mmCIF file of C-alpha atoms in Angstrom:
data_model
loop_
_atom_site.group_PDB
_atom_site.id
_atom_site.type_symbol
_atom_site.label_atom_id
_atom_site.label_comp_id
_atom_site.label_asym_id
_atom_site.label_seq_id
_atom_site.Cartn_x
_atom_site.Cartn_y
_atom_site.Cartn_z
ATOM 1 C CA UNK Z 160 3.859 -27.819 -16.856
ATOM 2 C CA UNK Z 161 3.652 -28.016 -13.068
ATOM 3 C CA UNK Z 162 5.291 -24.596 -12.867
ATOM 4 C CA UNK Z 163 2.712 -23.008 -15.161
ATOM 5 C CA UNK Z 164 -0.109 -24.589 -13.178
ATOM 6 C CA UNK Z 165 1.410 -23.336 -9.942
ATOM 7 C CA UNK Z 166 1.796 -19.870 -11.382
ATOM 8 C CA UNK Z 167 -1.814 -19.819 -12.540
ATOM 9 C CA UNK Z 168 -3.188 -20.957 -9.189
ATOM 10 C CA UNK Z 169 -1.178 -18.368 -7.291
ATOM 11 C CA UNK Z 170 -2.207 -15.691 -9.814
ATOM 12 C CA UNK Z 171 -5.871 -16.556 -9.393
ATOM 13 C CA UNK Z 172 -5.654 -16.573 -5.604
ATOM 14 C CA UNK Z 173 -3.791 -13.246 -5.747
ATOM 15 C CA UNK Z 174 -6.515 -11.686 -7.923
ATOM 16 C CA UNK Z 175 -9.226 -13.239 -5.771
ATOM 17 C CA UNK Z 176 -7.637 -11.744 -2.639
ATOM 18 C CA UNK Z 177 -8.050 -8.312 -4.238
ATOM 19 C CA UNK Z 178 -11.507 -8.809 -5.775
ATOM 20 C CA UNK Z 179 -13.071 -10.180 -2.598
ATOM 21 C CA UNK Z 180 -12.121 -6.982 -0.741
ATOM 22 C CA UNK Z 181 -12.343 -4.410 -3.546
ATOM 23 C CA UNK Z 182 -15.862 -5.255 -4.714
ATOM 24 C CA UNK Z 183 -17.480 -5.232 -1.219
ATOM 25 C CA UNK Z 184 -15.613 -1.978 -0.437
ATOM 26 C CA UNK Z 185 -17.052 -0.330 -3.546
ATOM 27 C CA UNK Z 186 -20.539 -1.446 -2.465
ATOM 28 C CA UNK Z 187 -19.860 -0.047 1.026
ATOM 29 C CA UNK Z 188 -18.703 3.276 -0.469
ATOM 30 C CA UNK Z 189 -21.940 3.513 -2.465
ATOM 31 C CA UNK Z 190 -23.963 2.794 0.686
ATOM 32 C CA UNK Z 191 -21.962 5.463 2.519
ATOM 33 C CA UNK Z 192 -22.714 7.918 -0.268
ATOM 34 C CA UNK Z 193 -26.431 7.196 -0.383
ATOM 35 C CA UNK Z 194 -26.783 7.452 3.391
ATOM 36 C CA UNK Z 195 -24.621 10.599 3.517
ATOM 37 C CA UNK Z 196 -22.440 8.697 5.985
ATOM 38 C CA UNK Z 197 -19.493 9.516 3.737
ATOM 39 C CA UNK Z 198 -19.769 13.176 4.721
ATOM 40 C CA UNK Z 199 -19.573 12.254 8.392
ATOM 41 C CA UNK Z 200 -16.521 10.061 7.848
ATOM 42 C CA UNK Z 201 -14.874 12.742 5.725
ATOM 43 C CA UNK Z 202 -15.627 15.245 8.479
ATOM 44 C CA UNK Z 203 -14.135 13.010 11.142
ATOM 45 C CA UNK Z 204 -11.083 12.554 8.941
ATOM 46 C CA UNK Z 205 -10.839 16.272 8.175
ATOM 47 C CA UNK Z 206 -8.154 17.074 10.780
ATOM 48 C CA UNK Z 207 -5.899 14.515 9.083
ATOM 49 C CA UNK Z 208 -6.749 15.821 5.595
ATOM 50 C CA UNK Z 209 -6.067 19.363 6.771
ATOM 51 C CA UNK Z 210 -2.795 18.397 8.403
ATOM 52 C CA UNK Z 211 -1.566 16.977 5.101
ATOM 53 C CA UNK Z 212 -3.406 19.736 3.152
ATOM 54 C CA UNK Z 213 -5.353 17.155 1.115
ATOM 55 C CA UNK Z 214 -8.462 18.013 -0.865
ATOM 56 C CA UNK Z 215 -11.666 17.090 0.927
ATOM 57 C CA UNK Z 216 -12.921 14.126 -1.105
ATOM 58 C CA UNK Z 217 -9.564 12.356 -1.183
ATOM 59 C CA UNK Z 218 -9.205 11.778 2.560
ATOM 60 C CA UNK Z 219 -11.525 8.801 2.500
ATOM 61 C CA UNK Z 220 -9.401 6.992 -0.133
ATOM 62 C CA UNK Z 221 -6.404 7.394 2.153
ATOM 63 C CA UNK Z 222 -8.369 5.923 5.053
ATOM 64 C CA UNK Z 223 -9.339 2.904 2.924
ATOM 65 C CA UNK Z 224 -5.716 2.444 1.885
ATOM 66 C CA UNK Z 225 -4.449 2.582 5.461
ATOM 67 C CA UNK Z 226 -6.969 -0.049 6.525
ATOM 68 C CA UNK Z 227 -7.266 -2.316 3.469
ATOM 69 C CA UNK Z 228 -4.037 -1.874 1.522
ATOM 70 C CA UNK Z 229 -2.401 0.036 -1.284
ATOM 71 C CA UNK Z 230 -4.284 -1.690 -4.110
ATOM 72 C CA UNK Z 231 -7.670 -1.128 -2.464
ATOM 73 C CA UNK Z 232 -6.734 2.488 -1.710
ATOM 74 C CA UNK Z 233 -5.697 2.901 -5.341
ATOM 75 C CA UNK Z 234 -9.017 1.415 -6.469
ATOM 76 C CA UNK Z 235 -10.863 3.896 -4.272
ATOM 77 C CA UNK Z 236 -8.761 6.746 -5.706
ATOM 78 C CA UNK Z 237 -9.395 5.637 -9.307
ATOM 79 C CA UNK Z 238 -13.115 5.494 -8.588
ATOM 80 C CA UNK Z 239 -13.228 8.799 -6.708
ATOM 81 C CA UNK Z 240 -11.387 10.652 -9.489
ATOM 82 C CA UNK Z 241 -14.324 9.682 -11.720
ATOM 83 C CA UNK Z 242 -16.880 11.024 -9.224
ATOM 84 C CA UNK Z 243 -15.046 14.092 -7.980
ATOM 85 C CA UNK Z 244 -12.399 16.435 -9.252
ATOM 86 C CA UNK Z 245 -9.407 15.352 -7.184
ATOM 87 C CA UNK Z 246 -6.184 17.255 -7.708
ATOM 88 C CA UNK Z 247 -2.907 15.538 -8.626
ATOM 89 C CA UNK Z 248 -1.186 17.000 -5.607
ATOM 90 C CA UNK Z 249 -3.527 15.213 -3.176
ATOM 91 C CA UNK Z 250 -3.123 11.950 -5.100
ATOM 92 C CA UNK Z 251 0.661 12.294 -4.930
ATOM 93 C CA UNK Z 252 0.612 12.974 -1.182
ATOM 94 C CA UNK Z 253 -1.741 10.057 -0.508
ATOM 95 C CA UNK Z 254 0.474 7.769 -2.609
ATOM 96 C CA UNK Z 255 3.525 8.784 -0.601
ATOM 97 C CA UNK Z 256 1.738 8.126 2.677
ATOM 98 C CA UNK Z 257 0.252 4.823 1.532
ATOM 99 C CA UNK Z 258 3.553 3.658 0.021
ATOM 100 C CA UNK Z 259 4.993 3.524 3.521
ATOM 101 C CA UNK Z 260 1.885 2.758 5.510
ATOM 102 C CA UNK Z 261 -0.990 0.593 4.280
ATOM 103 C CA UNK Z 262 -2.974 -2.495 5.298
ATOM 104 C CA UNK Z 263 -1.811 -1.805 8.837
ATOM 105 C CA UNK Z 264 -4.059 -4.358 10.543
ATOM 106 C CA UNK Z 265 -3.349 -7.265 8.227
ATOM 107 C CA UNK Z 266 0.406 -6.668 8.144
ATOM 108 C CA UNK Z 267 0.713 -6.135 11.882
ATOM 109 C CA UNK Z 268 -1.248 -9.286 12.654
ATOM 110 C CA UNK Z 269 0.646 -11.583 10.293
ATOM 111 C CA UNK Z 270 4.042 -10.313 11.445
ATOM 112 C CA UNK Z 271 3.037 -10.338 15.108
ATOM 113 C CA UNK Z 272 1.999 -13.965 14.656
ATOM 114 C CA UNK Z 273 5.570 -14.790 13.701
ATOM 115 C CA UNK Z 274 7.012 -13.050 16.751
ATOM 116 C CA UNK Z 275 7.459 -9.402 15.757
ATOM 117 C CA UNK Z 276 6.460 -6.525 18.016
ATOM 118 C CA UNK Z 277 3.309 -5.042 16.409
ATOM 119 C CA UNK Z 278 3.592 -1.714 18.274
ATOM 120 C CA UNK Z 279 7.104 -1.184 16.900
ATOM 121 C CA UNK Z 280 5.853 -2.070 13.405
ATOM 122 C CA UNK Z 281 2.941 0.356 13.527
ATOM 123 C CA UNK Z 282 5.062 3.112 15.061
ATOM 124 C CA UNK Z 283 7.828 2.750 12.454
ATOM 125 C CA UNK Z 284 5.368 2.866 9.563
ATOM 126 C CA UNK Z 285 3.149 5.678 10.865
ATOM 127 C CA UNK Z 286 6.129 7.804 11.850
ATOM 128 C CA UNK Z 287 7.907 7.512 8.519
ATOM 129 C CA UNK Z 288 4.707 7.987 6.489
ATOM 130 C CA UNK Z 289 3.548 11.000 8.520
ATOM 131 C CA UNK Z 290 6.982 12.616 8.449
ATOM 132 C CA UNK Z 291 7.548 12.292 4.714
ATOM 133 C CA UNK Z 292 3.986 13.224 3.715
ATOM 134 C CA UNK Z 293 4.141 16.284 5.970
ATOM 135 C CA UNK Z 294 7.439 17.349 4.404
ATOM 136 C CA UNK Z 295 6.112 16.867 0.853
ATOM 137 C CA UNK Z 296 2.892 18.721 1.704
ATOM 138 C CA UNK Z 297 4.911 21.752 2.779
ATOM 139 C CA UNK Z 298 7.308 21.627 -0.196
ATOM 140 C CA UNK Z 299 4.641 21.141 -2.869
ATOM 141 C CA UNK Z 300 2.619 24.306 -3.109
ATOM 142 C CA UNK Z 301 -1.080 24.117 -3.816
ATOM 143 C CA UNK Z 302 -1.881 25.251 -7.318
ATOM 144 C CA UNK Z 303 -4.259 28.190 -6.840
ATOM 145 C CA UNK Z 304 -7.870 27.725 -7.938
ATOM 146 C CA UNK Z 305 -7.285 24.091 -8.685
ATOM 147 C CA UNK Z 306 -10.120 23.030 -6.400
ATOM 148 C CA UNK Z 307 -12.512 25.452 -8.033
ATOM 149 C CA UNK Z 308 -12.265 23.690 -11.345
ATOM 150 C CA UNK Z 309 -15.365 21.816 -12.363
ATOM 151 C CA UNK Z 310 -15.907 19.535 -15.284
ATOM 152 C CA UNK J 285 -31.706 6.228 0.478
ATOM 153 C CA UNK J 286 -30.173 2.803 0.090
ATOM 154 C CA UNK J 287 -31.900 0.812 -2.633
ATOM 155 C CA UNK J 288 -30.967 -2.235 -4.699
ATOM 156 C CA UNK J 289 -29.600 0.310 -7.136
ATOM 157 C CA UNK J 290 -26.963 1.246 -4.536
ATOM 158 C CA UNK J 291 -25.733 -2.351 -4.456
ATOM 159 C CA UNK J 292 -25.841 -2.695 -8.234
ATOM 160 C CA UNK J 293 -23.849 0.491 -8.673
ATOM 161 C CA UNK J 294 -21.282 -0.538 -6.046
ATOM 162 C CA UNK J 295 -20.884 -3.989 -7.565
ATOM 163 C CA UNK J 296 -20.492 -2.555 -11.059
ATOM 164 C CA UNK J 297 -17.892 -0.048 -9.863
ATOM 165 C CA UNK J 298 -16.077 -2.799 -7.958
ATOM 166 C CA UNK J 299 -15.894 -5.001 -11.059
ATOM 167 C CA UNK J 300 -14.751 -2.217 -13.402
ATOM 168 C CA UNK J 301 -12.112 -0.968 -10.954
ATOM 169 C CA UNK J 302 -10.946 -4.551 -10.443
ATOM 170 C CA UNK J 303 -10.473 -5.065 -14.190
ATOM 171 C CA UNK J 304 -8.751 -1.734 -14.521
ATOM 172 C CA UNK J 305 -6.264 -2.772 -11.831
ATOM 173 C CA UNK J 306 -5.932 -6.307 -13.223
ATOM 174 C CA UNK J 307 -4.579 -4.956 -16.513
ATOM 175 C CA UNK J 308 -1.380 -4.027 -14.707
ATOM 176 C CA UNK J 309 -1.461 -6.520 -11.825
ATOM 177 C CA UNK J 310 -1.527 -9.669 -13.975
ATOM 178 C CA UNK J 311 1.557 -9.073 -16.163
ATOM 179 C CA UNK J 312 3.582 -7.650 -13.286
ATOM 180 C CA UNK J 313 2.637 -10.473 -10.939
ATOM 181 C CA UNK J 314 3.639 -13.101 -13.514
ATOM 182 C CA UNK J 315 6.954 -11.319 -14.127
ATOM 183 C CA UNK J 316 7.811 -11.247 -10.446
ATOM 184 C CA UNK J 317 6.874 -14.899 -9.997
ATOM 185 C CA UNK J 318 9.157 -15.850 -12.903
ATOM 186 C CA UNK J 319 11.960 -13.832 -11.302
ATOM 187 C CA UNK J 320 11.435 -15.820 -8.123
ATOM 188 C CA UNK J 321 11.142 -19.252 -9.809
ATOM 189 C CA UNK J 322 14.197 -18.701 -12.019
ATOM 190 C CA UNK J 323 16.427 -18.334 -8.947
ATOM 191 C CA UNK J 324 17.436 -14.772 -9.834
ATOM 192 C CA UNK J 325 16.205 -13.543 -6.454
ATOM 193 C CA UNK J 326 18.484 -16.036 -4.664
ATOM 194 C CA UNK J 327 21.431 -14.676 -6.638
ATOM 195 C CA UNK J 328 20.576 -11.098 -5.705
ATOM 196 C CA UNK J 329 20.208 -12.149 -2.068
ATOM 197 C CA UNK J 330 23.714 -13.628 -2.236
ATOM 198 C CA UNK J 331 25.156 -10.235 -3.122
ATOM 199 C CA UNK J 332 23.374 -8.589 -0.200
ATOM 200 C CA UNK J 333 24.512 -11.054 2.460
ATOM 201 C CA UNK J 334 27.558 -9.017 3.637
ATOM 202 C CA UNK J 335 25.587 -5.877 4.460
ATOM 203 C CA UNK J 336 23.063 -7.595 6.739
ATOM 204 C CA UNK J 337 25.217 -6.937 9.812
ATOM 205 C CA UNK J 338 24.391 -3.220 9.461
ATOM 206 C CA UNK J 339 20.920 -4.156 10.678
ATOM 207 C CA UNK J 340 22.168 -6.634 13.254
ATOM 208 C CA UNK J 341 20.914 -9.497 11.071
ATOM 209 C CA UNK J 342 22.533 -12.780 10.041
ATOM 210 C CA UNK J 343 23.616 -13.151 6.399
ATOM 211 C CA UNK J 344 20.746 -15.530 5.540
ATOM 212 C CA UNK J 345 18.293 -12.731 6.338
ATOM 213 C CA UNK J 346 19.145 -11.159 2.967
ATOM 214 C CA UNK J 347 16.863 -13.693 1.271
ATOM 215 C CA UNK J 348 13.984 -12.647 3.555
ATOM 216 C CA UNK J 349 14.476 -9.008 2.545
ATOM 217 C CA UNK J 350 14.887 -9.689 -1.172
ATOM 218 C CA UNK J 351 11.825 -11.967 -1.246
ATOM 219 C CA UNK J 352 9.858 -9.338 0.663
ATOM 220 C CA UNK J 353 10.999 -6.453 -1.547
ATOM 221 C CA UNK J 354 10.229 -8.304 -4.784
ATOM 222 C CA UNK J 355 7.529 -10.879 -4.019
ATOM 223 C CA UNK J 356 5.755 -9.699 -0.910
ATOM 224 C CA UNK J 357 5.214 -9.988 2.815
ATOM 225 C CA UNK J 358 3.998 -13.574 2.765
ATOM 226 C CA UNK J 359 7.014 -14.810 0.798
ATOM 227 C CA UNK J 360 9.257 -13.046 3.320
ATOM 228 C CA UNK J 361 7.417 -14.669 6.214
ATOM 229 C CA UNK J 362 7.955 -18.079 4.672
ATOM 230 C CA UNK J 363 11.682 -17.454 4.389
ATOM 231 C CA UNK J 364 11.825 -15.991 7.889
ATOM 232 C CA UNK J 365 10.408 -19.167 9.375
ATOM 233 C CA UNK J 366 13.386 -21.274 8.284
ATOM 234 C CA UNK J 367 16.184 -19.177 9.809
ATOM 235 C CA UNK J 368 16.971 -18.779 13.465
ATOM 236 C CA UNK J 369 16.358 -15.240 14.710
ATOM 237 C CA UNK J 370 16.108 -13.398 18.029
ATOM 238 C CA UNK J 371 13.033 -11.354 18.948
ATOM 239 C CA UNK J 372 14.737 -8.082 18.037
ATOM 240 C CA UNK J 373 15.912 -9.499 14.701
ATOM 241 C CA UNK J 374 12.387 -10.679 13.861
ATOM 242 C CA UNK J 375 10.966 -7.228 14.581
ATOM 243 C CA UNK J 376 13.783 -5.516 12.637
ATOM 244 C CA UNK J 377 13.031 -7.685 9.595
ATOM 245 C CA UNK J 378 9.269 -7.223 10.007
ATOM 246 C CA UNK J 379 9.690 -3.431 10.114
ATOM 247 C CA UNK J 380 11.891 -3.459 7.020
ATOM 248 C CA UNK J 381 9.550 -5.730 5.053
ATOM 249 C CA UNK J 382 6.316 -4.068 6.166
ATOM 250 C CA UNK J 383 7.602 -0.684 4.997
ATOM 251 C CA UNK J 384 8.947 -2.016 1.696
ATOM 252 C CA UNK J 385 7.354 -5.065 0.047
ATOM 253 C CA UNK J 386 5.901 -6.133 -3.315
ATOM 254 C CA UNK J 387 7.774 -3.142 -4.720
ATOM 255 C CA UNK J 388 7.259 -3.992 -8.390
ATOM 256 C CA UNK J 389 3.552 -4.833 -8.128
ATOM 257 C CA UNK J 390 2.673 -1.950 -5.834
ATOM 258 C CA UNK J 391 4.935 0.361 -7.843
ATOM 259 C CA UNK J 392 2.848 -0.481 -10.903
ATOM 260 C CA UNK J 393 -0.320 0.362 -8.956
ATOM 261 C CA UNK J 394 1.208 3.736 -8.018
ATOM 262 C CA UNK J 395 2.079 4.307 -11.686
ATOM 263 C CA UNK J 396 -1.553 3.643 -12.592
ATOM 264 C CA UNK J 397 -2.496 6.659 -10.450
ATOM 265 C CA UNK J 398 -0.071 8.832 -12.408
ATOM 266 C CA UNK J 399 2.441 9.067 -9.569
ATOM 267 C CA UNK J 400 6.149 8.307 -9.963
ATOM 268 C CA UNK J 401 6.997 4.656 -9.237
ATOM 269 C CA UNK J 402 10.627 5.640 -8.677
ATOM 270 C CA UNK J 403 9.657 8.129 -5.983
ATOM 271 C CA UNK J 404 7.535 5.531 -4.215
ATOM 272 C CA UNK J 405 10.123 2.739 -4.363
ATOM 273 C CA UNK J 406 13.042 5.000 -3.402
ATOM 274 C CA UNK J 407 11.117 6.292 -0.418
ATOM 275 C CA UNK J 408 10.143 2.823 0.721
ATOM 276 C CA UNK J 409 13.652 1.377 0.455
ATOM 277 C CA UNK J 410 15.132 4.422 2.161
ATOM 278 C CA UNK J 411 12.765 4.182 5.117
ATOM 279 C CA UNK J 412 13.057 0.401 5.218
ATOM 280 C CA UNK J 413 16.826 0.827 5.748
ATOM 281 C CA UNK J 414 16.539 3.789 8.140
ATOM 282 C CA UNK J 415 13.873 2.216 10.356
ATOM 283 C CA UNK J 416 15.538 -1.212 10.332
ATOM 284 C CA UNK J 417 18.847 0.366 11.282
ATOM 285 C CA UNK J 418 17.294 2.552 13.990
ATOM 286 C CA UNK J 419 15.305 -0.273 15.574
ATOM 287 C CA UNK J 420 18.372 -2.471 15.832
ATOM 288 C CA UNK J 421 20.470 0.490 16.994
ATOM 289 C CA UNK J 422 18.056 1.365 19.813
ATOM 290 C CA UNK J 423 16.797 -2.057 20.913
ATOM 291 C CA UNK J 424 19.451 -4.460 19.605
#
């Protein structure tokens, strides 16, 4: 009985830890959209998107994932695929990057607090993520005209 | 223009996305917790003890890695606190766990996006080993 109770409490706090970030982020994204700020952020992020040959609207989901974590990034991707026509190739590349490198602030802080070197952590994650995503982006060819598709 | 409608829309999208993610997060999370409670993770860690020296780590560190890989970063931190480690060993473990953690849960999230879970998990384990090995090799 105690085990089930324990499991339920940890499940609820796990879900709460996602909801309390995901819901505000979605509100922030809507504010960004309505103020056109999203275009500015996408523009600022464009060099990165171009480097990994990502489609334009998907860069912002990657940014959210890097800052807030894989689940939040995934939420942003799910939402943005409803609003825009994002190609599978970009989603794959973002997933590969975020698999290795996400929630960089939170992770670095909690591990640094227990004595790890945060610079080494960040460097190891960014290096591996950048390397592998770059390699995949050059192996996987863009499907022609994919971005011109409109629903 | 930001209106109350902006907030309503954002909140609605937040809730629906949350429920969409919960459909996979809840069952997977419970499964992993049961794996942990049942002691299966300790058994797996036992098998991995001999290879820890590759990363310049003591045998007990295998539990930190296994907990991190299956359960998550916080579980790994808890386990890390009870064993004696040098600064380099702590950073080696932190690198390995921060690259690869919560593999089942986050793998399910990746799956939800239509991307291969196997590709994601393989990549993460591979780089967890490579970076852990390299850090210890260079700084250890």
